[in-house]
Amino acid sequence: MTDWDELEERLCAPVTERILELAELRSGMRVLDLATGKGVPLLRIAEAVGPQGHVLGVDLSAEALQVTRARASAAGLANLELQAVGADAFEAPAASFDAATCRWGLFAMEDPVAVLRRVGRALKPGAPVVVALWSEYERISWYSVPREVTARFMTLPEGAGPTRLGTEEIIRRDFQAAGFEITRIEEWECTVVQAENSQDIVSWARAVLARWVPPGHEQAWEKSLGAAAERHRTDGLIRLGGLTRLVLART
């Protein structure tokens, strides 16, 4: 059985590494990582700052952080702390971090501006924050393809989802409102899932987007999703992903 988390981590590694580069990580730094999930990019950050450094990882899911804790232990990483709280409620002294990161999590937070303000208070003056955000709906096939198929069979909740901060205009508006000055925005194409056959894409969607499997229409949904996924086949593989923007800003 495919480990979809491991596959995404491997496919998106270039984006993760670029986040570390933009954050200017070096030995001994203290770093705040929001929406840590199962440890990406936190584990790489912990390696980069070394034993003299420290990483605080924040995520609402205690279950996901348990995975991160186990992965850190297996890798011999002890220079980290994990808090199972919302990004608007993490505990940290003011001006105590040298950098902050957030990979594909800010859009899901109830009040991104309030979260950014809290991050700004936790950062030392002039310290960088690096945030990865998905772009416009039509440019992120990992989301638009299964959503459009599922919408044929059931009513989906309204809302922008991962496209909530999907334009540069919105990004600049919210960062400015939070007191940050954006110094760089980079665009990266990133593959989230790839497979040799459409049935594997269906299996991925069942595992990762389980709430979108329409009760009573599973077979028709699978057939439709498989056909839609086939339209994204190139060089023998089906690839779903999209454009992500890496935002570098400072207080």
Short mmCIF file of C-alpha atoms in Angstrom, two decimals:
data_model
loop_
_atom_site.label_atom_id
_atom_site.label_comp_id
_atom_site.label_asym_id
_atom_site.label_seq_id
_atom_site.Cartn_x
_atom_site.Cartn_y
_atom_site.Cartn_z
CA MET A 1 0.00 0.00 0.00
CA THR A 2 1.32 3.42 -0.96
CA ASP A 3 2.30 5.79 1.85
CA TRP A 4 0.73 8.95 0.44
CA ASP A 5 2.31 11.21 3.05
CA GLU A 6 5.76 9.87 2.21
CA LEU A 7 5.11 10.30 -1.52
CA GLU A 8 3.99 13.91 -1.10
CA GLU A 9 6.97 14.67 1.13
CA ARG A 10 9.34 13.28 -1.49
CA LEU A 11 7.67 14.99 -4.44
CA CYS A 12 7.51 18.34 -2.63
CA ALA A 13 11.04 18.16 -1.20
CA PRO A 14 12.35 20.95 -3.48
CA VAL A 15 9.74 23.34 -2.09
CA THR A 16 10.58 22.29 1.47
CA GLU A 17 14.28 22.88 0.91
CA ARG A 18 13.60 26.28 -0.61
CA ILE A 19 11.61 27.24 2.50
CA LEU A 20 14.70 26.45 4.58
CA GLU A 21 16.91 28.49 2.26
CA LEU A 22 14.64 31.53 2.35
CA ALA A 23 14.51 31.33 6.17
CA GLU A 24 18.33 31.59 6.16
CA LEU A 25 18.68 28.77 8.68
CA ARG A 26 21.97 28.15 10.41
CA SER A 27 23.26 26.37 13.48
CA GLY A 28 21.93 27.61 16.80
CA MET A 29 18.81 29.38 15.52
CA ARG A 30 15.42 29.25 17.23
CA VAL A 31 12.62 28.62 14.73
CA LEU A 32 8.82 28.59 14.96
CA ASP A 33 6.98 26.22 12.62
CA LEU A 34 3.19 26.50 12.23
CA ALA A 35 0.88 23.75 10.92
CA THR A 36 3.64 21.24 11.64
CA GLY A 37 1.46 18.21 10.97
CA LYS A 38 3.55 15.06 10.62
CA GLY A 39 6.85 16.91 10.64
CA VAL A 40 7.39 18.73 7.36
CA PRO A 41 9.35 20.96 7.32
CA LEU A 42 9.99 20.82 11.08
CA LEU A 43 12.29 17.78 11.00
CA ARG A 44 14.48 19.32 8.31
CA ILE A 45 14.58 22.56 10.28
CA ALA A 46 15.68 20.69 13.40
CA GLU A 47 18.52 19.13 11.42
CA ALA A 48 19.53 22.49 9.96
CA VAL A 49 19.73 24.38 13.27
CA GLY A 50 21.59 21.53 14.99
CA PRO A 51 21.78 20.55 18.66
CA GLN A 52 22.41 24.14 19.73
CA GLY A 53 19.24 25.30 17.98
CA HIS A 54 15.59 24.80 18.83
CA VAL A 55 12.32 24.37 16.93
CA LEU A 56 8.80 24.90 18.24
CA GLY A 57 6.20 23.05 16.20
CA VAL A 58 2.53 24.02 16.49
CA ASP A 59 -0.47 22.08 15.19
CA LEU A 60 -4.06 21.48 16.27
CA SER A 61 -3.75 17.73 15.68
CA ALA A 62 -2.21 15.94 18.65
CA GLU A 63 -2.34 12.75 16.57
CA ALA A 64 -0.21 14.25 13.80
CA LEU A 65 2.27 15.59 16.34
CA GLN A 66 2.61 12.12 17.81
CA VAL A 67 3.85 11.00 14.39
CA THR A 68 6.28 13.92 14.34
CA ARG A 69 7.52 13.04 17.81
CA ALA A 70 8.14 9.42 16.79
CA ARG A 71 9.94 10.48 13.60
CA ALA A 72 12.12 12.90 15.56
CA SER A 73 13.03 10.21 18.07
CA ALA A 74 13.92 7.77 15.29
CA ALA A 75 16.15 10.42 13.71
CA GLY A 76 17.84 11.26 17.02
CA LEU A 77 16.48 14.80 17.08
CA ALA A 78 15.93 16.21 20.57
CA ASN A 79 16.07 19.94 19.84
CA LEU A 80 12.33 20.46 19.40
CA GLU A 81 9.12 21.17 21.28
CA LEU A 82 5.60 20.43 20.07
CA GLN A 83 2.39 22.22 21.08
CA ALA A 84 -1.01 20.76 20.13
CA VAL A 85 -2.83 24.10 19.93
CA GLY A 86 -4.13 26.44 17.27
CA ALA A 87 -1.69 28.78 15.60
CA ASP A 88 -3.52 31.66 17.28
CA ALA A 89 -2.85 30.23 20.75
CA PHE A 90 0.73 28.93 20.85
CA GLU A 91 2.81 29.96 23.85
CA ALA A 92 6.17 31.63 23.31
CA PRO A 93 8.00 34.64 24.77
CA ALA A 94 8.01 37.83 22.72
CA ALA A 95 10.94 38.35 20.33
CA SER A 96 12.28 34.86 20.99
CA PHE A 97 12.56 33.35 17.48
CA ASP A 98 15.06 33.93 14.69
CA ALA A 99 12.69 32.73 11.95
CA ALA A 100 9.22 31.28 11.38
CA THR A 101 7.83 28.93 8.73
CA CYS A 102 4.45 27.63 7.63
CA ARG A 103 3.98 25.20 4.76
CA TRP A 104 0.43 25.10 3.38
CA GLY A 105 -1.34 25.80 6.63
CA LEU A 106 -2.09 29.51 6.90
CA PHE A 107 -5.08 29.36 4.55
CA ALA A 108 -6.86 26.92 6.89
CA MET A 109 -6.61 29.16 9.94
CA GLU A 110 -9.70 31.06 11.04
CA ASP A 111 -7.98 34.45 11.09
CA PRO A 112 -4.70 34.45 9.12
CA VAL A 113 -3.99 38.09 9.94
CA ALA A 114 -4.31 37.48 13.68
CA VAL A 115 -2.01 34.46 13.37
CA LEU A 116 0.58 36.52 11.48
CA ARG A 117 0.42 39.22 14.13
CA ARG A 118 1.05 36.62 16.83
CA VAL A 119 3.99 35.29 14.82
CA GLY A 120 5.33 38.83 14.44
CA ARG A 121 5.31 39.31 18.21
CA ALA A 122 7.21 36.05 18.69
CA LEU A 123 9.91 36.96 16.14
CA LYS A 124 12.96 39.06 16.80
CA PRO A 125 12.91 42.40 14.95
CA GLY A 126 13.66 41.89 11.26
CA ALA A 127 13.52 38.08 11.47
CA PRO A 128 12.09 36.30 8.41
CA VAL A 129 8.82 34.43 8.11
CA VAL A 130 8.47 32.07 5.13
CA VAL A 131 4.99 30.88 4.17
CA ALA A 132 3.97 28.49 1.38
CA LEU A 133 0.51 29.18 -0.08
CA TRP A 134 -1.44 27.50 -2.86
CA SER A 135 -2.42 29.66 -5.80
CA GLU A 136 -5.66 30.13 -7.75
CA TYR A 137 -8.21 27.30 -8.04
CA GLU A 138 -7.63 26.58 -11.71
CA ARG A 139 -3.89 26.29 -11.13
CA ILE A 140 -3.97 23.55 -8.44
CA SER A 141 -5.14 20.29 -9.99
CA TRP A 142 -4.64 18.24 -6.81
CA TYR A 143 -7.63 20.18 -5.44
CA SER A 144 -9.69 21.26 -8.43
CA VAL A 145 -9.85 17.86 -10.17
CA PRO A 146 -11.31 15.81 -7.27
CA ARG A 147 -13.50 18.71 -6.15
CA GLU A 148 -15.09 19.17 -9.55
CA VAL A 149 -15.77 15.43 -9.83
CA THR A 150 -17.20 15.20 -6.32
CA ALA A 151 -19.46 18.21 -6.92
CA ARG A 152 -21.34 16.13 -9.50
CA PHE A 153 -22.50 13.75 -6.79
CA MET A 154 -22.88 15.80 -3.61
CA THR A 155 -23.08 19.36 -2.38
CA LEU A 156 -19.74 20.53 -1.06
CA PRO A 157 -19.30 23.23 1.59
CA GLU A 158 -18.82 26.74 0.31
CA GLY A 159 -15.48 28.41 0.90
CA ALA A 160 -12.18 29.02 -0.80
CA GLY A 161 -10.28 26.18 0.89
CA PRO A 162 -6.60 26.18 -0.06
CA THR A 163 -7.22 29.04 -2.51
CA ARG A 164 -8.23 31.39 0.31
CA LEU A 165 -4.91 33.22 0.03
CA GLY A 166 -4.54 32.31 -3.62
CA THR A 167 -3.68 35.66 -5.20
CA GLU A 168 -0.78 38.04 -4.69
CA GLU A 169 -3.23 40.85 -4.00
CA ILE A 170 -4.75 39.01 -1.03
CA ILE A 171 -1.33 37.90 0.20
CA ARG A 172 0.03 41.45 0.20
CA ARG A 173 -3.13 42.79 1.84
CA ASP A 174 -3.06 40.32 4.75
CA PHE A 175 0.68 40.48 5.40
CA GLN A 176 0.60 44.27 5.39
CA ALA A 177 -2.38 44.25 7.78
CA ALA A 178 -0.36 42.04 10.13
CA GLY A 179 2.61 44.42 10.11
CA PHE A 180 4.89 42.49 7.75
CA GLU A 181 6.80 43.77 4.75
CA ILE A 182 7.01 41.24 1.92
CA THR A 183 10.47 41.16 0.42
CA ARG A 184 10.02 38.25 -2.01
CA ILE A 185 7.33 36.05 -3.59
CA GLU A 186 8.43 33.03 -5.59
CA GLU A 187 6.27 30.72 -7.70
CA TRP A 188 6.98 26.98 -7.74
CA GLU A 189 5.24 24.17 -9.60
CA CYS A 190 4.83 21.23 -7.25
CA THR A 191 3.52 17.70 -7.82
CA VAL A 192 1.52 16.42 -4.85
CA VAL A 193 0.68 12.93 -6.13
CA GLN A 194 1.70 10.87 -9.13
CA ALA A 195 0.77 7.39 -10.28
CA GLU A 196 1.00 5.04 -13.21
CA ASN A 197 -2.73 4.36 -13.28
CA SER A 198 -5.91 6.22 -12.45
CA GLN A 199 -6.99 3.71 -9.81
CA ASP A 200 -4.03 4.76 -7.67
CA ILE A 201 -5.21 8.37 -7.93
CA VAL A 202 -8.63 7.21 -6.74
CA SER A 203 -6.98 5.41 -3.82
CA TRP A 204 -5.08 8.60 -2.96
CA ALA A 205 -8.29 10.64 -3.02
CA ARG A 206 -10.04 8.10 -0.80
CA ALA A 207 -7.22 8.29 1.73
CA VAL A 208 -6.44 11.99 1.67
CA LEU A 209 -9.83 13.46 0.76
CA ALA A 210 -12.07 10.89 2.44
CA ARG A 211 -14.80 13.45 3.16
CA TRP A 212 -15.31 13.83 -0.58
CA VAL A 213 -16.29 10.21 -1.26
CA PRO A 214 -20.07 10.51 -1.98
CA PRO A 215 -22.12 7.90 -0.09
CA GLY A 216 -24.11 5.72 -2.46
CA HIS A 217 -22.22 6.89 -5.52
CA GLU A 218 -18.79 5.43 -4.87
CA GLN A 219 -18.43 3.45 -8.10
CA ALA A 220 -19.62 6.28 -10.36
CA TRP A 221 -17.39 8.71 -8.46
CA GLU A 222 -14.35 6.46 -8.88
CA LYS A 223 -15.00 6.09 -12.62
CA SER A 224 -15.42 9.83 -13.09
CA LEU A 225 -12.36 10.69 -11.02
CA GLY A 226 -10.26 8.15 -12.88
CA ALA A 227 -11.30 9.63 -16.23
CA ALA A 228 -10.59 13.17 -15.04
CA ALA A 229 -7.19 12.15 -13.69
CA GLU A 230 -6.22 10.57 -17.02
CA ARG A 231 -6.35 13.99 -18.62
CA HIS A 232 -3.34 14.90 -16.48
CA ARG A 233 -1.11 12.10 -17.77
CA THR A 234 2.30 13.15 -19.11
CA ASP A 235 5.35 11.03 -19.87
CA GLY A 236 3.56 7.88 -18.72
CA LEU A 237 2.47 9.21 -15.31
CA ILE A 238 -0.62 10.93 -13.97
CA ARG A 239 0.46 13.97 -11.97
CA LEU A 240 -1.72 16.22 -9.82
CA GLY A 241 -0.22 19.24 -8.12
CA GLY A 242 -0.19 22.93 -8.73
CA LEU A 243 1.41 26.30 -8.36
CA THR A 244 2.52 27.31 -4.88
CA ARG A 245 3.80 30.71 -3.83
CA LEU A 246 6.61 31.06 -1.30
CA VAL A 247 6.30 34.32 0.60
CA LEU A 248 9.27 35.84 2.42
CA ALA A 249 8.42 38.68 4.77
CA ARG A 250 9.87 40.53 7.76
CA THR A 251 8.47 42.70 10.50
#
